[in-house]
Short mmCIF file of C-alpha atoms and ligand atoms in Angstrom, two decimals:
data_model
loop_
_atom_site.label_atom_id
_atom_site.label_comp_id
_atom_site.label_asym_id
_atom_site.label_seq_id
_atom_site.Cartn_x
_atom_site.Cartn_y
_atom_site.Cartn_z
CA MET R 1 28.85 0.78 -0.23
CA ARG R 2 27.94 -1.67 2.39
CA ASP R 3 26.86 -5.23 1.58
CA ARG R 4 23.25 -5.93 0.73
CA LEU R 5 20.76 -6.36 3.50
CA LYS R 6 19.48 -10.18 3.82
CA PHE R 7 15.99 -10.11 3.71
CA GLY R 8 13.42 -13.69 3.99
CA LEU R 9 10.22 -13.69 2.49
CA ILE R 10 7.36 -14.70 3.67
CA GLY R 11 4.44 -15.87 1.43
CA ALA R 12 5.10 -17.61 -2.22
CA GLY R 13 2.22 -16.81 -3.53
CA SER R 14 1.03 -14.27 -6.67
CA ILE R 15 2.13 -10.93 -4.65
CA ALA R 16 5.21 -12.49 -3.50
CA GLN R 17 6.63 -13.16 -7.23
CA ALA R 18 6.92 -9.35 -7.99
CA TYR R 19 8.63 -8.78 -5.36
CA VAL R 20 11.42 -11.56 -6.33
CA GLN R 21 11.57 -9.58 -9.25
CA ALA R 22 12.24 -6.23 -7.27
CA PHE R 23 14.46 -7.81 -5.62
CA GLU R 24 16.24 -9.04 -8.94
CA THR R 25 18.12 -6.18 -8.99
CA SER R 26 18.03 -3.72 -5.75
CA GLU R 27 21.19 -2.87 -4.57
CA THR R 28 20.35 -2.91 -0.96
CA ALA R 29 18.96 -5.62 -0.40
CA ARG R 30 18.45 -9.25 -1.40
CA LEU R 31 16.18 -12.53 -0.23
CA VAL R 32 17.66 -15.24 1.04
CA ALA R 33 14.91 -17.67 2.16
CA VAL R 34 11.31 -18.45 1.22
CA ALA R 35 8.86 -19.86 3.45
CA ASP R 36 5.73 -21.26 2.52
CA VAL R 37 3.18 -23.66 4.47
CA ARG R 38 3.36 -24.81 1.11
CA ALA R 39 6.25 -26.16 0.70
CA GLU R 40 6.84 -26.96 -2.73
CA ALA R 41 5.84 -23.35 -3.42
CA ALA R 42 8.40 -22.75 -1.31
CA ARG R 43 11.14 -24.53 -3.28
CA ALA R 44 9.95 -23.34 -6.18
CA LEU R 45 10.67 -19.80 -5.64
CA ALA R 46 13.82 -20.09 -3.91
CA GLU R 47 15.84 -22.74 -6.59
CA GLY R 48 14.85 -19.76 -9.10
CA LEU R 49 16.52 -17.81 -6.99
CA GLY R 50 19.71 -19.86 -5.00
CA CYS R 51 17.72 -19.09 -1.88
CA ARG R 52 17.20 -21.51 1.56
CA SER R 53 13.46 -22.31 1.27
CA TYR R 54 11.07 -23.96 4.39
CA ASP R 55 7.68 -25.41 5.23
CA SER R 56 6.64 -23.03 8.01
CA VAL R 57 7.44 -19.62 9.13
CA GLN R 58 8.62 -21.35 12.51
CA ALA R 59 11.30 -23.12 10.97
CA LEU R 60 13.04 -20.22 8.53
CA ALA R 61 12.75 -17.76 11.93
CA ASP R 62 14.73 -21.21 13.83
CA ALA R 63 17.88 -21.65 11.16
CA GLU R 64 17.88 -18.30 9.92
CA LYS R 65 20.36 -16.90 12.31
CA GLU R 66 22.14 -13.97 9.64
CA LEU R 67 18.50 -12.12 8.97
CA ASP R 68 18.21 -8.56 8.58
CA ALA R 69 14.63 -8.62 7.93
CA VAL R 70 11.74 -10.45 6.29
CA VAL R 71 8.61 -9.68 3.78
CA VAL R 72 5.21 -10.42 4.86
CA CYS R 73 3.02 -11.94 1.91
CA THR R 74 0.91 -14.45 3.81
CA PRO R 75 -3.13 -13.16 3.24
CA PRO R 76 -4.28 -10.28 6.26
CA VAL R 77 -5.23 -12.62 8.69
CA THR R 78 -1.92 -14.03 9.51
CA HIS R 79 0.64 -10.83 9.16
CA PRO R 80 -0.21 -9.80 12.96
CA GLU R 81 1.29 -13.44 14.48
CA ILE R 82 3.71 -14.10 11.40
CA SER R 83 5.30 -10.10 12.23
CA THR R 84 5.44 -10.53 15.68
CA LEU R 85 7.51 -13.33 15.71
CA PHE R 86 10.33 -11.68 13.77
CA LEU R 87 9.72 -8.04 15.66
CA ARG R 88 10.33 -10.48 18.49
CA ARG R 89 13.56 -11.53 16.28
CA LYS R 90 14.57 -7.92 16.30
CA ILE R 91 14.05 -8.89 12.54
CA HIS R 92 12.60 -5.87 10.59
CA VAL R 93 9.16 -6.13 8.86
CA LEU R 94 7.86 -5.39 5.78
CA CYS R 95 4.22 -6.81 6.26
CA GLU R 96 2.05 -6.07 2.30
CA LYS R 97 -0.79 -4.50 3.34
CA PRO R 98 -3.46 -4.39 4.68
CA LEU R 99 -1.39 -4.13 8.08
CA SER R 100 -4.24 -6.59 9.93
CA ILE R 101 -7.62 -6.99 9.37
CA ASP R 102 -8.41 -4.92 13.17
CA SER R 103 -7.02 -2.00 14.37
CA ALA R 104 -6.43 -3.72 17.88
CA SER R 105 -3.96 -5.87 16.20
CA ALA R 106 -2.14 -3.68 14.80
CA LYS R 107 -1.46 -1.16 17.22
CA GLN R 108 -0.48 -4.20 19.17
CA MET R 109 2.45 -4.54 16.30
CA LEU R 110 3.56 -1.16 16.66
CA GLU R 111 3.95 -1.70 19.98
CA THR R 112 5.96 -5.05 19.83
CA ALA R 113 7.96 -3.12 16.78
CA LYS R 114 8.46 -0.01 19.16
CA ALA R 115 9.82 -2.56 22.27
CA ASN R 116 12.57 -4.61 20.27
CA GLY R 117 13.68 -1.44 18.68
CA VAL R 118 13.08 -2.48 14.77
CA THR R 119 10.78 -0.78 11.92
CA LEU R 120 7.41 -1.73 10.96
CA THR R 121 5.55 -1.44 7.91
CA MET R 122 3.01 -1.32 5.80
CA ALA R 123 4.00 -2.16 1.66
CA THR R 124 1.83 -0.12 -0.31
CA LYS R 125 2.65 -0.32 -3.42
CA PHE R 126 1.71 2.89 -4.79
CA ARG R 127 3.48 5.20 -2.50
CA PHE R 128 6.21 4.25 -4.68
CA VAL R 129 4.92 4.50 -8.31
CA GLU R 130 7.26 8.06 -9.19
CA ASP R 131 4.54 10.82 -11.00
CA VAL R 132 2.55 9.54 -7.27
CA VAL R 133 5.21 11.22 -5.87
CA ARG R 134 5.72 13.68 -8.19
CA ALA R 135 1.79 14.96 -8.34
CA LYS R 136 2.19 15.09 -4.33
CA SER R 137 4.78 17.40 -5.62
CA ILE R 138 2.62 20.10 -8.00
CA VAL R 139 -0.55 19.64 -4.99
CA THR R 140 2.17 20.97 -2.47
CA SER R 141 3.25 23.58 -4.97
CA GLY R 142 -0.27 25.26 -5.26
CA ILE R 143 0.25 25.98 -7.97
CA LEU R 144 -3.23 24.32 -8.66
CA GLY R 145 -4.93 26.40 -5.85
CA GLU R 146 -7.02 25.35 -3.28
CA ILE R 147 -7.23 21.66 -3.58
CA VAL R 148 -11.34 20.40 -3.99
CA LEU R 149 -11.30 17.43 -4.76
CA PHE R 150 -9.75 14.56 -5.05
CA GLU R 151 -10.75 11.13 -6.78
CA ASN R 152 -9.22 7.55 -7.00
CA ALA R 153 -10.44 4.64 -8.14
CA PHE R 154 -9.22 0.51 -9.08
CA THR R 155 -11.88 -0.72 -10.65
CA SER R 156 -11.00 -3.80 -12.43
CA ARG R 157 -13.34 -7.44 -12.82
CA VAL R 158 -11.74 -10.13 -10.70
CA ASP R 159 -13.33 -13.89 -10.14
CA MET R 160 -12.94 -13.42 -6.50
CA ALA R 161 -15.03 -16.82 -5.52
CA SER R 162 -12.43 -18.87 -5.23
CA ARG R 163 -9.98 -16.35 -3.69
CA TRP R 164 -8.86 -15.72 0.40
CA ASN R 165 -9.86 -12.71 -0.63
CA SER R 166 -13.08 -12.73 -0.28
CA ASN R 167 -13.63 -15.12 3.25
CA PRO R 168 -13.62 -12.19 5.40
CA ALA R 169 -12.45 -14.42 8.15
CA VAL R 170 -9.19 -14.40 6.16
CA SER R 171 -8.97 -11.04 4.64
CA GLY R 172 -11.30 -9.09 6.60
CA GLY R 173 -14.20 -7.55 4.33
CA GLY R 174 -14.22 -7.27 0.30
CA VAL R 175 -12.48 -4.91 -1.92
CA LEU R 176 -12.73 -2.05 0.41
CA ILE R 177 -9.99 -3.51 3.17
CA ASP R 178 -8.51 -5.74 0.24
CA ASN R 179 -8.21 -2.62 -2.91
CA GLY R 180 -9.46 0.04 -0.37
CA THR R 181 -6.34 -0.09 1.60
CA HIS R 182 -4.59 1.47 -0.83
CA SER R 183 -6.64 4.17 -1.31
CA VAL R 184 -7.57 5.48 1.47
CA ASP R 185 -2.87 5.74 2.18
CA LEU R 186 -3.13 7.59 -0.59
CA MET R 187 -5.48 9.50 -0.27
CA ARG R 188 -3.97 10.53 3.35
CA TYR R 189 -0.41 11.28 1.26
CA PHE R 190 -2.07 14.15 -0.71
CA LEU R 191 -4.92 14.93 2.08
CA GLY R 192 -3.03 14.38 5.32
CA PRO R 193 -5.64 12.95 8.65
CA LEU R 194 -9.15 11.82 7.27
CA ALA R 195 -12.14 13.12 9.28
CA ASP R 196 -15.43 11.60 8.64
CA VAL R 197 -16.14 8.40 5.89
CA GLN R 198 -19.37 7.55 4.27
CA VAL R 199 -19.26 3.78 1.68
CA VAL R 200 -22.42 3.15 -0.63
CA GLU R 201 -22.56 -0.76 -2.30
CA GLY R 202 -22.61 -1.88 -4.94
CA LYS R 203 -24.28 -4.77 -6.92
CA ARG R 204 -22.72 -7.60 -5.36
CA SER R 205 -22.66 -9.44 -9.42
CA GLN R 206 -19.88 -12.53 -8.62
CA GLY R 207 -22.75 -13.33 -5.56
CA LEU R 208 -19.75 -13.33 -2.91
CA SER R 209 -20.52 -13.14 1.14
CA VAL R 210 -18.72 -9.74 0.84
CA GLU R 211 -18.48 -5.87 -0.71
CA GLU R 212 -17.73 -6.40 -4.67
CA THR R 213 -18.07 -2.71 -5.85
CA VAL R 214 -18.23 0.17 -3.54
CA HIS R 215 -17.99 4.65 -3.19
CA ILE R 216 -16.13 5.50 -0.46
CA PHE R 217 -16.79 9.09 0.42
CA VAL R 218 -14.33 11.34 2.93
CA ARG R 219 -13.74 14.04 4.38
CA SER R 220 -10.37 15.27 5.37
CA THR R 221 -9.30 16.87 8.68
CA SER R 222 -9.08 19.98 6.20
CA GLY R 223 -11.89 19.94 3.70
CA VAL R 224 -10.92 18.61 1.12
CA MET R 225 -13.24 15.83 -0.54
CA GLY R 226 -12.60 12.66 -1.95
CA ALA R 227 -14.34 9.73 -3.78
CA ILE R 228 -13.05 6.83 -4.17
CA ASP R 229 -15.07 4.43 -6.32
CA LEU R 230 -13.09 0.54 -6.05
CA SER R 231 -14.72 -2.50 -7.75
CA TRP R 232 -14.19 -6.35 -8.17
CA SER R 233 -16.35 -6.35 -10.98
CA ILE R 234 -16.59 -3.73 -13.59
CA ASN R 235 -13.56 -2.86 -15.20
CA LYS R 236 -14.52 0.84 -15.83
CA GLU R 237 -11.21 1.31 -18.82
CA LEU R 238 -10.15 4.33 -17.14
CA ASP R 239 -7.04 5.84 -18.43
CA SER R 240 -5.86 7.20 -14.94
CA PHE R 241 -6.66 5.97 -11.08
CA ILE R 242 -5.80 9.69 -9.19
CA ASN R 243 -7.07 13.01 -10.27
CA ILE R 244 -6.48 16.42 -8.23
CA TYR R 245 -8.36 18.88 -8.63
CA GLY R 246 -8.14 22.74 -7.46
CA SER R 247 -8.99 25.99 -7.93
CA HIS R 248 -6.53 26.27 -10.34
CA GLY R 249 -5.94 23.11 -12.37
CA THR R 250 -6.48 19.01 -12.60
CA VAL R 251 -3.79 17.38 -11.74
CA SER R 252 -3.99 13.48 -12.87
CA VAL R 253 -2.27 10.18 -12.93
CA GLY R 254 -2.47 7.57 -15.35
CA TRP R 255 -1.94 3.89 -15.80
CA LYS R 256 0.84 4.68 -19.01
CA GLU R 257 1.35 9.03 -18.35
CA SER R 258 0.40 11.81 -16.34
CA ARG R 259 -0.21 15.07 -16.62
CA TYR R 260 -1.28 18.46 -15.37
CA ARG R 261 -3.06 21.71 -15.71
CA GLN R 262 -3.32 24.95 -15.01
CA SER R 263 -6.79 26.53 -15.91
CA SER R 264 -4.92 29.49 -17.13
CA SER R 265 -3.50 27.69 -20.24
CA ARG R 266 -5.41 25.60 -22.44
CA ASP R 267 -2.32 22.67 -22.56
CA TRP R 268 -2.16 20.15 -20.02
CA VAL R 269 1.75 19.21 -18.86
CA VAL R 270 2.71 16.07 -19.39
CA PHE R 271 5.30 14.43 -16.69
CA GLY R 272 5.62 10.67 -16.00
CA LYS R 273 5.38 7.95 -18.14
CA GLY R 274 2.06 5.97 -15.42
CA TYR R 275 2.50 3.28 -12.89
CA ASN R 276 5.60 0.49 -13.77
CA LYS R 277 4.72 -2.42 -10.77
CA VAL R 278 7.77 -4.08 -10.29
CA GLU R 279 9.93 -0.11 -9.81
CA ALA R 280 7.23 0.31 -7.86
CA PHE R 281 8.28 -2.50 -5.48
CA ARG R 282 11.81 -1.58 -5.76
CA SER R 283 11.49 1.48 -4.14
CA GLN R 284 10.05 0.42 -1.59
CA ILE R 285 12.01 -2.33 -0.86
CA ASN R 286 15.30 0.69 -1.14
CA ASN R 287 13.35 3.01 1.28
CA PHE R 288 13.06 0.19 3.79
CA ALA R 289 16.46 -1.23 3.77
CA ARG R 290 17.73 2.45 3.74
CA ALA R 291 15.48 2.87 6.73
CA ILE R 292 16.81 0.52 8.40
CA ALA R 293 20.06 1.42 7.31
CA GLY R 294 19.84 4.25 8.66
CA GLU R 295 20.04 6.41 5.56
CA GLU R 296 17.12 7.25 4.64
CA GLN R 297 13.62 8.42 6.38
CA LEU R 298 11.22 6.03 6.75
CA LEU R 299 8.42 6.03 3.39
CA ILE R 300 4.83 5.01 5.43
CA THR R 301 5.54 5.25 8.55
CA PRO R 302 4.61 2.71 11.33
CA GLU R 303 1.55 5.85 12.10
CA ASP R 304 0.49 5.84 8.48
CA ALA R 305 -0.05 1.92 9.11
CA LEU R 306 -1.53 1.81 11.61
CA ALA R 307 -3.88 4.92 9.62
CA SER R 308 -4.79 3.28 7.62
CA VAL R 309 -6.55 -0.16 9.31
CA GLU R 310 -8.19 3.08 11.04
CA VAL R 311 -9.36 4.28 7.97
CA VAL R 312 -10.94 1.07 6.98
CA GLU R 313 -12.31 0.39 9.82
CA ALA R 314 -14.65 3.42 10.39
CA ALA R 315 -15.50 2.36 7.06
CA TYR R 316 -16.82 -0.72 7.99
CA ALA R 317 -18.59 1.36 10.54
CA ALA R 318 -20.09 3.76 7.94
CA LEU R 319 -21.15 0.62 5.50
CA ARG R 320 -23.23 -1.08 8.49
CA GLN R 321 -25.30 2.06 9.90
CA ASN R 322 -25.11 3.52 6.99
CA ARG R 323 -24.31 7.20 7.69
CA TRP R 324 -20.99 9.64 7.99
CA THR R 325 -18.79 7.75 10.81
CA THR R 326 -15.64 9.69 12.58
CA VAL R 327 -12.27 8.39 11.93
CA ASN R 328 -11.05 8.03 15.68
CA GLY R 329 -7.28 8.08 15.63
CA ASP R 330 -6.21 9.76 12.63
CA ALA R 331 -4.52 12.48 14.33
CA PHE R 332 -1.26 12.22 14.32
CA GLU R 333 1.30 14.81 12.33
CA HIS R 334 1.28 14.45 8.52
CA ARG R 335 4.61 13.31 8.06
CA SER R 336 4.64 11.37 4.85
CA GLY R 337 7.31 11.47 2.08
CA GLU R 338 9.33 14.58 3.30
CA GLY R 339 12.45 13.74 1.99
CA HIS R 340 10.75 12.78 -1.30
CA ILE R 341 8.49 15.61 -2.36
CA ILE R 342 10.61 16.72 -6.02
CA GLU R 343 9.54 20.73 -6.01
CA ALA R 344 7.28 21.17 -8.86
CA ARG R 345 8.58 24.54 -9.54
CA ASP R 346 12.02 22.46 -11.27
CA MET R 347 9.09 20.67 -13.95
CA VAL R 348 6.84 24.29 -14.21
N1 LIG U 401 0.93 -4.37 -3.17
C1 LIG U 401 -0.02 -5.21 -4.23
O1 LIG U 401 -0.28 -4.50 -4.67
C2 LIG U 401 -0.99 -6.55 -3.43
C3 LIG U 401 -1.56 -7.92 -4.60
C4 LIG U 401 -2.23 -8.05 -4.16
C5 LIG U 401 -2.13 -9.05 -2.95
N2 LIG U 401 -1.15 -8.08 -2.05
C6 LIG U 401 -1.31 -8.54 -0.09
O2 LIG U 401 -0.30 -9.55 -0.40
C7 LIG U 401 -0.92 -11.06 0.57
C8 LIG U 401 -0.72 -12.08 -0.59
O3 LIG U 401 -1.56 -12.01 -1.05
P1 LIG U 401 -1.39 -12.85 -2.61
O4 LIG U 401 -2.59 -12.25 -3.37
O5 LIG U 401 0.27 -12.87 -2.77
O6 LIG U 401 -2.17 -14.70 -1.40
P2 LIG U 401 -1.34 -15.43 -2.53
O7 LIG U 401 -2.82 -16.70 -2.07
O8 LIG U 401 -1.26 -15.58 -3.81
O9 LIG U 401 -0.45 -16.06 -1.62
C9 LIG U 401 -0.33 -16.11 0.31
C10 LIG U 401 0.75 -17.43 0.42
O10 LIG U 401 0.90 -17.74 1.90
C11 LIG U 401 0.70 -19.22 1.89
N3 LIG U 401 0.33 -19.22 2.88
C12 LIG U 401 -1.01 -19.12 3.57
N4 LIG U 401 -0.28 -18.88 5.00
C13 LIG U 401 0.89 -19.42 5.57
C14 LIG U 401 1.59 -19.11 7.02
N5 LIG U 401 1.02 -18.44 7.88
N6 LIG U 401 3.00 -19.46 6.62
C15 LIG U 401 3.48 -19.23 5.37
N7 LIG U 401 2.74 -18.85 4.09
C16 LIG U 401 1.57 -18.89 4.72
C17 LIG U 401 -0.18 -19.28 0.69
O11 LIG U 401 0.32 -20.51 1.07
C18 LIG U 401 0.21 -18.75 -0.11
O12 LIG U 401 1.45 -19.07 -0.78
C19 LIG U 401 -2.18 -9.88 1.11
O13 LIG U 401 -1.63 -9.17 2.79
C20 LIG U 401 -2.08 -8.81 0.05
O14 LIG U 401 -3.33 -8.09 1.05
C21 LIG U 401 -0.57 -7.16 -1.86
#
């Protein structure tokens, strides 16, 4: 077996903790260095891992000559500059969502990766949840008939008043870009390219300067309707986060259990145990590392990452103008998930 790839972790904040747990049991990659402008945070994380720490991205990039890749876990506005610094040094980049807060800089990131012959992808953990992959196989198998409606909800109350997430200069917006980036990526995974989008904003109960609660309505180019329900202000206590309705049945991906039912049957078929965060992060790292090593296909392509930035951008235009807005650019051939399809026939 080949040696595990050597990774740097950029940003030692909240999501970095999930990566640390995932790297601990990864068979494909290991952490060798951590950087954060908060030197103490970088040091604390690095100490626990037995690796080196740096108080700036530049210092890490200059000192670590053997790096294969980095995971960028800093706030969104910093993603283009930090990713570009490494891509230019021919270091592969797994960048946390959103890839960028605007499509112009996202395109430049893709071009830089291509020009330097390195892999760039966006981290969006839900695509690596086993039940999501299985649900996609169920939809693809056709046993639910023709898909008519896709629903997704990420609603849980979090106080964002003192976090960068509610500062649009840093985050690019509110809940729409924050949780909505996951939603858009999931919807594209199931339905292919998205055609147009409309957004309705709800009450701002935290008094933030950005949207806290939105309903996003989307139509895919294949004519399927999507409804995405996002909030930082309310907790809807839902058991599932994806429901897909077809002419012959329904599939539901839940937090603790996933199941489907064909209209011809009274019984639900349980096919998974729901969401496991560390497992999803580990699968994401493994897919990225194996793609770098040429061993498997990248599950989230750079084009998928760019498309999600473009859909979010169109959603903000729709919100500002209060009208259905065409998604420009989401015309990439839908290749997501190839190689990860589990035959639903095997499970039925
Ligand atoms: N996949 C997920 O489920 C998920 C969940 C939460 C956050 N995220 C994403 O992860 C990223 C980080 O979010 P977070 O919640 O961990 O934020 P955080 O604020 O907890 O951590 C960010 C860290 O980056 C450091 N930092 C900021 N600018 C830096 C720079 N220029 N150089 C080096 N370090 C710098 C900060 O000091 C901080 O420690 C965001 O893009 C966010 O959208 C993803």
